[in-house]
Coordinates of C-alpha atoms and ligand atoms in Angstrom, one line a residue:
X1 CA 16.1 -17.1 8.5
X2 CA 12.3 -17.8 7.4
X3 CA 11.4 -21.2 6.0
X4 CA 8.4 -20.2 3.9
X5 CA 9.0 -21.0 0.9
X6 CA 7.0 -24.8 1.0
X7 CA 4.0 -22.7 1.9
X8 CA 4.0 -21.0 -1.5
X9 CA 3.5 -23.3 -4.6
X10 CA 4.3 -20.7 -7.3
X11 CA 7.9 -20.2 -5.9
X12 CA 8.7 -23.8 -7.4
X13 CA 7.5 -22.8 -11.0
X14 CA 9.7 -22.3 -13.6
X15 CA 10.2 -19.8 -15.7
X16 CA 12.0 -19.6 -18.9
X17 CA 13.4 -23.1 -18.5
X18 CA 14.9 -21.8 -15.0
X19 CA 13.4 -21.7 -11.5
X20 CA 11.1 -18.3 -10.7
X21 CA 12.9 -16.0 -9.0
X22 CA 10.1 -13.6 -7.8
X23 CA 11.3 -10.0 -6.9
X24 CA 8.0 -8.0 -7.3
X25 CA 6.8 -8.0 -4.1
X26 CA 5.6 -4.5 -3.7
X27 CA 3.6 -4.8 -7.1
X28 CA 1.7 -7.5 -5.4
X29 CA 2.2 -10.8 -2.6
X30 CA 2.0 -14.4 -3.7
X31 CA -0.5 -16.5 -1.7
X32 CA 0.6 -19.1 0.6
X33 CA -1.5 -22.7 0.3
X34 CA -3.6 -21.5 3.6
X35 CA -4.9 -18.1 2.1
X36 CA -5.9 -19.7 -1.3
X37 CA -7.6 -22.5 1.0
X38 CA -9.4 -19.9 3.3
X39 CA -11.0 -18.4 0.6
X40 CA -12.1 -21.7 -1.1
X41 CA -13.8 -23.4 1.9
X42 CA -15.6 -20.3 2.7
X43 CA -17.3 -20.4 -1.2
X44 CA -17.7 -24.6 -0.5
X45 CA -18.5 -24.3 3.0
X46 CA -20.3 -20.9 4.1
X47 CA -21.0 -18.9 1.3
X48 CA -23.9 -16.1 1.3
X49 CA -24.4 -12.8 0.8
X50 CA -23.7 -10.8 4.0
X51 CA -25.7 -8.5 6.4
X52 CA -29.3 -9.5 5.3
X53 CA -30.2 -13.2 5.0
X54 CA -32.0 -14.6 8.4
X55 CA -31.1 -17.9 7.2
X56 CA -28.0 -20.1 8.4
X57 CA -25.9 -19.6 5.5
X58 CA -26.3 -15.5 5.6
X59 CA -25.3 -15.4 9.1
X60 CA -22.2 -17.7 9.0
X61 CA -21.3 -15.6 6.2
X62 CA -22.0 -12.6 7.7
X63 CA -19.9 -13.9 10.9
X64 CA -17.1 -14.8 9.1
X65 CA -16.9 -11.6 7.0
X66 CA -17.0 -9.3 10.5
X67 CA -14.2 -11.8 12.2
X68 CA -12.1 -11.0 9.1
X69 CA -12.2 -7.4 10.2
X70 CA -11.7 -7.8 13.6
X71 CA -8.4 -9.9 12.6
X72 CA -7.5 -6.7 10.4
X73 CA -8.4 -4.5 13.3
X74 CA -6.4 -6.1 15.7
X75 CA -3.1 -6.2 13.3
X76 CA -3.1 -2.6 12.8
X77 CA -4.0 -1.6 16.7
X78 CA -8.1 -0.2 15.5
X79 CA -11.2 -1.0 16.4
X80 CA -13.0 -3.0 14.4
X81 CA -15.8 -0.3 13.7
X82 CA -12.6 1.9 12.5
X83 CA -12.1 -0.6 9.2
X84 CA -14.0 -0.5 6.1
X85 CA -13.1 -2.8 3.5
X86 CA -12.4 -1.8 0.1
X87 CA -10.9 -2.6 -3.1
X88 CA -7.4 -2.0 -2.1
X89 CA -5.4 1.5 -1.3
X90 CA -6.3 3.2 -4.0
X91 CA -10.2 2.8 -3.4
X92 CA -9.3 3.4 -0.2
X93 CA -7.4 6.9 -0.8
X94 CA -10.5 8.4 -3.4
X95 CA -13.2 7.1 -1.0
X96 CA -11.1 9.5 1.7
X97 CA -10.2 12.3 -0.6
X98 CA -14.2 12.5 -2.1
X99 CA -15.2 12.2 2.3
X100 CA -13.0 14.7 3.2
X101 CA -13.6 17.2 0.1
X102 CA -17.2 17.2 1.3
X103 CA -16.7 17.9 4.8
X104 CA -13.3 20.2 5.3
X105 CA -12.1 21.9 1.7
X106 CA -13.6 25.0 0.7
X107 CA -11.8 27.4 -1.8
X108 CA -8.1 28.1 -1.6
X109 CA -7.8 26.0 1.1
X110 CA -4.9 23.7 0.8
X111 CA -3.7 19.8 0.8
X112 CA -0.1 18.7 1.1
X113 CA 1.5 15.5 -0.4
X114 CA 5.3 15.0 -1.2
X115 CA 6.9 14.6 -4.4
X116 CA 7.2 10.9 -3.5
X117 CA 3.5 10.0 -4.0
X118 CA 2.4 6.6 -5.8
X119 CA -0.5 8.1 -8.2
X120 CA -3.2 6.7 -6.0
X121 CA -2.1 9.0 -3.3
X122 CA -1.6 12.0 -5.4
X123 CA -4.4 11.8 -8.2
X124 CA -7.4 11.7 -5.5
X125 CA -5.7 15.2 -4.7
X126 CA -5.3 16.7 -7.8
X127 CA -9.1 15.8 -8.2
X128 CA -10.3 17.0 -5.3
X129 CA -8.3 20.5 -5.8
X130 CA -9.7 20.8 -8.9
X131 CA -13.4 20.2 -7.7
X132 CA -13.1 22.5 -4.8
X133 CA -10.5 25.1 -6.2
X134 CA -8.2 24.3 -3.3
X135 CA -4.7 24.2 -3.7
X136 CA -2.1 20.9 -4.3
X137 CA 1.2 21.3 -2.4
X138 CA 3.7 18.5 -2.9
X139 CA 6.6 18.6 0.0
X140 CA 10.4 17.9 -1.9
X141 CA 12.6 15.2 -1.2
X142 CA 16.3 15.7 -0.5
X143 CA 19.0 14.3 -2.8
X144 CA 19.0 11.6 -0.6
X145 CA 15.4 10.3 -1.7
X146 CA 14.1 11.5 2.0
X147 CA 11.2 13.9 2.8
X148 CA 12.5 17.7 2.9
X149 CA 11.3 18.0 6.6
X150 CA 12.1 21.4 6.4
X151 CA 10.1 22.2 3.2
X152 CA 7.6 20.1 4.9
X153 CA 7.1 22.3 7.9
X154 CA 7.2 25.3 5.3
X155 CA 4.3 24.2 3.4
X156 CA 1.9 23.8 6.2
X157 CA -0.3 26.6 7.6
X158 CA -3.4 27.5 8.7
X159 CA -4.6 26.7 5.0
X160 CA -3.3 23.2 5.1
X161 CA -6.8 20.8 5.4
X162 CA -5.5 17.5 4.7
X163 CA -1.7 16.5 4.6
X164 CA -1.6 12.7 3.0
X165 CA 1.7 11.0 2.9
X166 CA 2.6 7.7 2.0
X167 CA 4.5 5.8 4.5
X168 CA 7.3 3.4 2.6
X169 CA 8.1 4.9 -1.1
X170 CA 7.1 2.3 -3.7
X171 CA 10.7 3.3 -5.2
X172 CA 12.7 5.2 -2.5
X173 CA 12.3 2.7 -0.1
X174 CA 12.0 5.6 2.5
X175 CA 10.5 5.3 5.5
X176 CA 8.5 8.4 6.2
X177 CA 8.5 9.8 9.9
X178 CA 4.8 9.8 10.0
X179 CA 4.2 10.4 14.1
X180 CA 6.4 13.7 13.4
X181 CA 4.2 14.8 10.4
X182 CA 1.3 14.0 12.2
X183 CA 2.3 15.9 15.4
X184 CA 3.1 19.0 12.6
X185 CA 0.0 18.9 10.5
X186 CA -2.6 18.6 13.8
X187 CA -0.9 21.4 15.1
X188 CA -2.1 23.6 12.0
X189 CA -5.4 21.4 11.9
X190 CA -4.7 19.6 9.1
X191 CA -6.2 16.0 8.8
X192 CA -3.6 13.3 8.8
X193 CA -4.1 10.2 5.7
X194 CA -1.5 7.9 5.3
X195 CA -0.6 5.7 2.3
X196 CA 0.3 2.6 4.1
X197 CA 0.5 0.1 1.5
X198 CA 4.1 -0.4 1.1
X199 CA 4.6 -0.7 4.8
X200 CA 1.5 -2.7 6.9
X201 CA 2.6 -5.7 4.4
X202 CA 5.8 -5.7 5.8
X203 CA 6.4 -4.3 9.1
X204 CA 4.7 -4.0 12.5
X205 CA 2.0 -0.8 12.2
X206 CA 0.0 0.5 15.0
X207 CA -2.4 3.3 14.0
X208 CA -2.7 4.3 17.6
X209 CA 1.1 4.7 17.8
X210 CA 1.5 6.6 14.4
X211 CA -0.8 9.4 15.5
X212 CA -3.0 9.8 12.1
X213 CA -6.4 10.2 11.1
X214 CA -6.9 7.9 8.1
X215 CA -4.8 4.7 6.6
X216 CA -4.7 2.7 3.7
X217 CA -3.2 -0.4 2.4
X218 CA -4.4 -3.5 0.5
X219 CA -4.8 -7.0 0.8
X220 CA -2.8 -8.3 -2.3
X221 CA 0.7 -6.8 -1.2
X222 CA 0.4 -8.6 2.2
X223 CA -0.2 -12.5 0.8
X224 CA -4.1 -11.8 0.5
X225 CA -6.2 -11.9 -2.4
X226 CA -7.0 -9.3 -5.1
X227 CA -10.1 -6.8 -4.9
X228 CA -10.1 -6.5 -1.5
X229 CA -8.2 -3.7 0.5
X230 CA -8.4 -1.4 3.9
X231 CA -9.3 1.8 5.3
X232 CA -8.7 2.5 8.9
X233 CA -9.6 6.4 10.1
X234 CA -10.3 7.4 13.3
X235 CA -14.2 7.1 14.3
X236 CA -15.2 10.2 14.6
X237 CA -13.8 11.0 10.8
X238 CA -15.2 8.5 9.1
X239 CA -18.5 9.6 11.3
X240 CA -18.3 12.9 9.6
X241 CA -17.5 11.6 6.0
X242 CA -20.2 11.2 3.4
X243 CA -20.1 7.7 1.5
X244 CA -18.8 8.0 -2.3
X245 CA -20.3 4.8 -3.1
X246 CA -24.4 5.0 -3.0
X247 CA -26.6 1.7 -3.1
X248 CA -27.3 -1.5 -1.3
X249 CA -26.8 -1.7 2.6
X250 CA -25.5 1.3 3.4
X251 CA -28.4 3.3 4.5
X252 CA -30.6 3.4 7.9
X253 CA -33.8 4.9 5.7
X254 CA -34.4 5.7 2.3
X255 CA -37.2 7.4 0.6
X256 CA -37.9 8.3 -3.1
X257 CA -36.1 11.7 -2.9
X258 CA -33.6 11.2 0.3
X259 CA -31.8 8.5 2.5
X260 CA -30.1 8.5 5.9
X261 CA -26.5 6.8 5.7
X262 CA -26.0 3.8 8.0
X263 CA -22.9 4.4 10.6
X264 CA -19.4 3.5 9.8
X265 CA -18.1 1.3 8.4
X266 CA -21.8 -0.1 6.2
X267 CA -22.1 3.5 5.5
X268 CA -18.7 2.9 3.1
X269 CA -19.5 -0.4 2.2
X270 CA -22.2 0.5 -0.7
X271 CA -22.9 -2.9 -2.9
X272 CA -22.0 -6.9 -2.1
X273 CA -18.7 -6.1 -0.8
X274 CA -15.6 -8.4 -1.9
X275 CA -17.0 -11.1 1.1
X276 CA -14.5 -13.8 0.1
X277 CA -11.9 -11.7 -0.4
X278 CA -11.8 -10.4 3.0
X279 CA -12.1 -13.8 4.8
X280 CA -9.1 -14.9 2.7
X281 CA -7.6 -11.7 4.0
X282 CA -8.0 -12.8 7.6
X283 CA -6.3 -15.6 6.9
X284 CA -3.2 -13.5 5.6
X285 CA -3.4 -11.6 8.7
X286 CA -3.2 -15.2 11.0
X287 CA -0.2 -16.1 8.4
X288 CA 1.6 -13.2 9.1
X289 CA 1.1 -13.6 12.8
X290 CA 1.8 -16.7 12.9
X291 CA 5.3 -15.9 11.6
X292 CA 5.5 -12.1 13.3
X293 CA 5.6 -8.7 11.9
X294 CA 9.1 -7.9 13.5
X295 CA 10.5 -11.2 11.5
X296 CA 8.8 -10.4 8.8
X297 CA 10.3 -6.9 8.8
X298 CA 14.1 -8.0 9.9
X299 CA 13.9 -11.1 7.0
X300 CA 13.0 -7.8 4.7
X301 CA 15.9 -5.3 5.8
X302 CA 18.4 -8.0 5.8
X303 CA 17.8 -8.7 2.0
X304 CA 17.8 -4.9 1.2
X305 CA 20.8 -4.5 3.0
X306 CA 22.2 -7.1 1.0
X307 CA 21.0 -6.1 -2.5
X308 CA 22.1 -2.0 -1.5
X309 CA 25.7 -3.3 -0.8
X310 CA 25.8 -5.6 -3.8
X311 CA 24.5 -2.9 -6.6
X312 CA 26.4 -0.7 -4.6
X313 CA 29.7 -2.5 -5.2
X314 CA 29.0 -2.2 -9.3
X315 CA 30.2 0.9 -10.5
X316 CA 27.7 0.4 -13.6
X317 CA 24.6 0.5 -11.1
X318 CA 23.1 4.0 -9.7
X319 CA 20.5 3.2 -6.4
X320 CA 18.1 5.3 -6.0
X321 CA 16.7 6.0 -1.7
X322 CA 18.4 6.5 1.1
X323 CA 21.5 4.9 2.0
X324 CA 21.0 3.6 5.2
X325 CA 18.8 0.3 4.7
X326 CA 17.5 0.3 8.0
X327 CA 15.6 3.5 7.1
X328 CA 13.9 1.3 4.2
X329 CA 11.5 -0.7 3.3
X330 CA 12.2 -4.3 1.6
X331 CA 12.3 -2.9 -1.8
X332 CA 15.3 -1.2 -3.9
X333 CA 15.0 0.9 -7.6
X334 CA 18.1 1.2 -9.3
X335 CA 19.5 1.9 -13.6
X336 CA 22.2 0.6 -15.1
X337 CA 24.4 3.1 -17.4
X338 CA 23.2 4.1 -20.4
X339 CA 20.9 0.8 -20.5
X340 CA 17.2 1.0 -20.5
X341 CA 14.8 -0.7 -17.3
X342 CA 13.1 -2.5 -19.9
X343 CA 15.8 -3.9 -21.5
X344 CA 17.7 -5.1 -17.9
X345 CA 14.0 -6.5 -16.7
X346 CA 13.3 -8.4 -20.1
X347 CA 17.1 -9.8 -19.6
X348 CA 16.4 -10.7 -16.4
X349 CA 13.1 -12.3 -17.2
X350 CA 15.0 -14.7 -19.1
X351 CA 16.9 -16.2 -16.2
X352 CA 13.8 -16.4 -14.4
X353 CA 14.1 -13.5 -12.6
X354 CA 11.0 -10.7 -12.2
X355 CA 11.5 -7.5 -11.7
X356 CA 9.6 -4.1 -12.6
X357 CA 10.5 -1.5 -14.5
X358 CA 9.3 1.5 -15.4
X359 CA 7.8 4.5 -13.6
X360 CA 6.1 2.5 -11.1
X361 CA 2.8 5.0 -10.7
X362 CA 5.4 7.7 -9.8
X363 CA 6.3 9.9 -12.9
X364 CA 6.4 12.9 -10.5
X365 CA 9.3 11.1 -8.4
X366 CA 11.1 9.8 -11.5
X367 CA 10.7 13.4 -13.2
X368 CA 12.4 15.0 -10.1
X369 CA 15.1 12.2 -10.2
X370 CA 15.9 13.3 -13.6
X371 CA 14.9 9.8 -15.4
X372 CA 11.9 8.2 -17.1
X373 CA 12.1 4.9 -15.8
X374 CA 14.0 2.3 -13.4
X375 CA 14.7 -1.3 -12.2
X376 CA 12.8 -2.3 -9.0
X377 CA 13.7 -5.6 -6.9
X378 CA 11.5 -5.7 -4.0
X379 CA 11.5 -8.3 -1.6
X380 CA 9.0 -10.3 1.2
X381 CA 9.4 -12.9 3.2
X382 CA 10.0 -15.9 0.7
X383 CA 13.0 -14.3 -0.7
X384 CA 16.1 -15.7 0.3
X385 CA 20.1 -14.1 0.3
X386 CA 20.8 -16.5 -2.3
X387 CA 18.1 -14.9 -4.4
X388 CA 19.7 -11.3 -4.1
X389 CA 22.8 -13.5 -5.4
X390 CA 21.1 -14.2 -8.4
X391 CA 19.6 -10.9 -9.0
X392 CA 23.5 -9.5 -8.7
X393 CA 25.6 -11.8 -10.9
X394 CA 22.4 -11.5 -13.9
X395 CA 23.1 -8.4 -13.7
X396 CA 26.7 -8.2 -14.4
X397 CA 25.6 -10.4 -17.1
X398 CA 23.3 -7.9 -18.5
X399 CA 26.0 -5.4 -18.2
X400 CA 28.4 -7.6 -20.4
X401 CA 25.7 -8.0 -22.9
X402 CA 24.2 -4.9 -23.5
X403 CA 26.5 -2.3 -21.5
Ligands
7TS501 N1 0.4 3.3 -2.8 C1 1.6 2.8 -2.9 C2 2.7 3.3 -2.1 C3 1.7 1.7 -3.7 O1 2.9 1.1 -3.8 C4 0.6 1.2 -4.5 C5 0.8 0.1 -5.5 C6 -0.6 1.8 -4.3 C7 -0.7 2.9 -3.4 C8 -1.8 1.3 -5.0 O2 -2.2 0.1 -4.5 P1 -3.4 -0.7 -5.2 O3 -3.4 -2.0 -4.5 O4 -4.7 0.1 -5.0 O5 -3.1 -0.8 -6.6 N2 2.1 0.0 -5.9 C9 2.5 -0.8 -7.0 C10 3.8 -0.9 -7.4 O6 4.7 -0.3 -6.8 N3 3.9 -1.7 -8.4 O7 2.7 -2.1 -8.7 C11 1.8 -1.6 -7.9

């Protein structure tokens, strides 16, 4: 069992006359006391702009900014010169999708997602087919709520230029077997981009290991701040890949009528970047650490595996994902019978318990599934068995009220 919960002050708010019970993980992380700390000594301690003062200040800053993405490197198995910060996943996923549509698609060439996609990993898609007049595949998910391997492997060919999958479904749960897809898709050619914001929060992820070309994920879903997120792709890629983002610090030259980019990752990095943000993100990474990814991951499965036998049990409740939680992520999206996600969520908010409801930036999914909306839990490492409890017997209550 963790003991985290001292490290996170919002845990002992409460809501609605009743202690916060927070179960919205994979919307976004609270911060523990030594994120929210990292990021306000650096503004009352170093604080500059980065990458062009000569003065103290500028280079601590500057210092502090590149250690930050050294610690990020080394928790996801890159090279530091392989991670540009951004906003979050999806500035991460249109910054790849505008690279790419430069460099690879032409005309009736074709890019492959699955039916599973958060909108940030299926919009940046549609966009780009529509610029380029290439064409959007979407891979089917079985009635399980897993990827249609088979359908998968049928929708690749020698067309196929990009194949971008998220790794852990925002809804499903499912854990994607992204070293197979990546073995398929480079087998056609295809470039490999993985949405891996649901899953580099909460479980160990080595890039090297997975096999792809391109990753993203944010820092707010993995106890670091807002505005500031990742993109890890493989050097030679992002070597290849024009910036989307023109301005400030990201040249070598510019002229009045021309410019020559700077290398990875400045090239990406147009503008004062989020500098605070990502030393606060650093810290995250030490936090998480500190505690280790494989805890962090069992605390998660445990709770899932907990909350999938509990719904289970009600006859009221349909679960959504596969089965089996250890092919899961720490999250689990669920109805009640003939009683709208709104309605169970506003309930629910009134014991102090938050959850989401609604489409969760995934109306293909929830179109496919046959439904317009659902209850999320999702859980992180501050959650505790007695929490899934709660979550349970409210619930019922819910049931008896409005059922
Ligand atoms: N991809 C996945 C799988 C996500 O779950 C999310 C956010 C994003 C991309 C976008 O991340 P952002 O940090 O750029 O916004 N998912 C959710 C969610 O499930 N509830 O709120 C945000």
């Amino acid at each position: 069992m963790l003991n985290v919960r001292g490290d996170f002050p919002i845990l002992s708010r409460m809501v609605n006359g009743h202690p916060l019970v927070y179960l919205d993980s994979a919307a976004t992380a609270h911060k523990p006391v030594a994120v929210v700390e990292a990021e306000r000594d650096f503004y009352v301690r170093a604080y500059a702009n980065v990458r062009r003062g000569v003065y103290l200040l500028a280079a601590e800053a500057t210092e502090l900014y590149e250690a930050a993405r050294a610690k990020v490197a080394r928790f996801v198995g890159a090279r530091p010169e392989e991670i540009v910060f951004t906003r979050g996943t999806t500035e991460a996923l249109n910054l790849v999708a505008w690279g790419l549509g430069e460099t690879r698609v032409r005309p009736r060439d074709e890019l492959l997602v699955t039916e599973m996609e958060h909108h940030a990993n299926l919009l940046p898609w549609q966009e780009l087919a529509r610029r380029r007049g290439a064409q959007l595949l979407a891979a089917r998910i079985t009635s399980q709520g897993e990827l249609d391997l088979g359908d998968f492997q049928s929708k690749l060919s020698s067309r196929t230029r990009v194949v971008s999958v998220v790794h852990v479904s925002n809804v499903l749960g499912t854990i994607n077997p992204v070293q197979e897809i990546a073995q398929w898709a480079h087998e056609v050619g295809a470039v490999v981009v993985v949405d891996a914001a649901q899953s580099v929060p909460h479980m160990p992820v080595d890039v090297g290991e997975l096999g792809a070309d391109l990753l993203a994920f944010s820092g707010h879903k993995m106890l670091g701040p807002t505005g500031i997120g990742v993109l890890w792709g493989r050097a030679e890629l992002l070597a290849e890949m024009p910036p989307w983002l023109t301005g400030g610090e990201m040249i070598r030259e510019a002229w009045i009528d021309r410019a020559v980019w700077a290398d990875p990752p400045a090239r990406f990095e147009g503008g004062t970047p989020p500098i605070a943000q990502a030393v606060a993100l650093g810290s995250a990474v030490d936090y998480l650490q500190g505690i280790g990814m494989d805890r962090v991951h069992s605390h998660g499965q445990g709770l899932t595996a907990q909350a999938l036998e509990g719904l289970r049990a009600r006859p009221y409740v349909t679960v959504y994902g596969p089965p089996d939680p250890s092919r899961r992520g720490a999250l689990v999206a669920f109805n009640l019978q003939g009683i709208h996600p709104h309605d169970v969520a506003t309930l629910l908010d009134q014991e102090g318990i938050a959850i989401r409801a609604g489409h969760h930036c995934t109306q293909p999914l929830h179109r496919r599934l046959g439904i317009p909306a659902s209850c999320r839990a999702s859980f992180y490492l501050y959650n505790t068995p007695e929490e899934v409890e709660q979550l349970l017997a409210a619930l019922d209550r819910v049931k008896e009220t409005l059922g």
